[in-house]
Amino acid sequence: WCLASCTDTFGAHNWEGPGRYTALAALHALPLVAKTLGVATADLQRVIVAGHSMGGHGAWLLGLSLRDQALGLVSHASWLRKDQYHDSNKVLLHD
């Protein structure tokens, strides 16, 4: 299985709150999706998290949220702190 989650609004702030919760909800929905499709489910205890740019930041946050389940984390061209992101929305720093 490959779950490709993305932020639902443009802006670096989303992975800090709603985007992370959306990605986690999608991950936890995989068993039901697999059952509905009649196919083998993903092992949610062995997850690899990956992302690029804004998604790379999301990968870091998801990796922290899934630290007991993550086998690995791949983050390409990401950033660690919101204030380092070039078009960061300072108003939504702590959403």
Coordinates of C-alpha atoms in Angstrom, one line a residue:
W1 CA 0.0 0.0 0.0
C2 CA 1.0 3.6 -0.7
L3 CA -1.0 6.3 1.1
A4 CA -0.3 9.7 -0.5
S5 CA -1.7 12.3 1.8
C6 CA -1.5 16.0 1.1
T7 CA -2.5 19.2 2.8
D8 CA -6.0 20.3 2.0
T9 CA -5.2 24.0 1.8
F10 CA -2.1 25.8 0.5
G11 CA 0.2 26.9 3.2
A12 CA 3.0 25.6 5.4
H13 CA 0.8 25.7 8.5
N14 CA -1.3 22.7 7.6
W15 CA 1.0 19.9 8.7
E16 CA 1.2 21.4 12.1
G17 CA -2.4 20.5 12.9
P18 CA -5.2 19.6 10.6
G19 CA -3.0 18.1 7.8
R20 CA -1.3 15.8 10.3
Y21 CA -4.7 14.7 11.7
T22 CA -6.0 14.1 8.2
A23 CA -3.0 11.9 7.3
L24 CA -3.3 9.9 10.5
A25 CA -7.0 9.4 9.9
A26 CA -6.3 8.2 6.4
L27 CA -3.7 5.8 7.6
H28 CA -6.1 4.3 10.2
A29 CA -8.8 4.0 7.6
L30 CA -6.6 1.7 5.4
P31 CA -7.9 -1.6 7.0
L32 CA -11.5 -0.7 6.2
V33 CA -10.6 0.4 2.7
A34 CA -8.8 -2.9 2.1
K35 CA -11.7 -4.9 3.6
T36 CA -14.2 -3.1 1.3
L37 CA -12.0 -3.8 -1.7
G38 CA -11.5 -7.4 -0.7
V39 CA -7.7 -7.1 -0.7
A40 CA -4.9 -7.6 1.8
T41 CA -4.5 -4.8 4.3
A42 CA -1.4 -2.8 5.1
D43 CA 0.5 -3.6 8.3
L44 CA 0.0 -0.4 10.3
Q45 CA 2.7 -1.4 12.7
R46 CA 5.3 -1.2 10.0
V47 CA 5.1 2.2 8.2
I48 CA 7.6 4.1 6.0
V49 CA 6.9 7.9 6.0
A50 CA 8.1 10.0 3.0
G51 CA 7.6 13.5 1.7
H52 CA 9.1 16.3 -0.4
S53 CA 9.3 20.0 0.3
M54 CA 6.2 20.9 2.4
G55 CA 5.4 17.1 2.4
G56 CA 8.9 16.5 3.8
H57 CA 8.0 18.7 6.8
G58 CA 4.8 16.6 7.0
A59 CA 6.9 13.5 7.0
W60 CA 8.9 14.7 9.9
L61 CA 5.8 15.4 11.9
L62 CA 4.1 12.1 10.9
G63 CA 7.3 10.3 11.8
L64 CA 7.2 11.7 15.2
S65 CA 3.5 10.8 15.6
L66 CA 4.2 7.3 14.4
R67 CA 7.6 6.7 16.0
D68 CA 6.6 3.3 17.4
Q69 CA 5.3 2.2 14.0
A70 CA 7.7 3.8 11.6
L71 CA 10.4 1.6 10.0
G72 CA 11.9 4.7 8.4
L73 CA 11.5 8.2 7.2
V74 CA 12.5 9.9 3.9
S75 CA 12.4 13.6 3.7
H76 CA 13.5 15.4 0.6
A77 CA 14.1 19.2 0.5
S78 CA 12.2 19.8 3.7
W79 CA 12.4 22.2 6.5
L80 CA 12.3 21.6 10.3
R81 CA 10.9 24.9 11.6
K82 CA 8.0 26.8 10.3
D83 CA 9.7 30.2 10.5
Q84 CA 12.4 28.8 8.1
Y85 CA 9.9 28.2 5.4
H86 CA 10.2 30.9 2.7
D87 CA 6.5 31.8 2.4
S88 CA 5.5 31.0 5.9
N89 CA 2.3 32.5 7.2
K90 CA 3.3 34.0 10.5
V91 CA -0.3 34.4 11.6
L92 CA -0.8 30.7 11.5
L93 CA 2.4 29.8 13.3
H94 CA 0.6 27.9 16.1
D95 CA -2.6 26.6 14.6

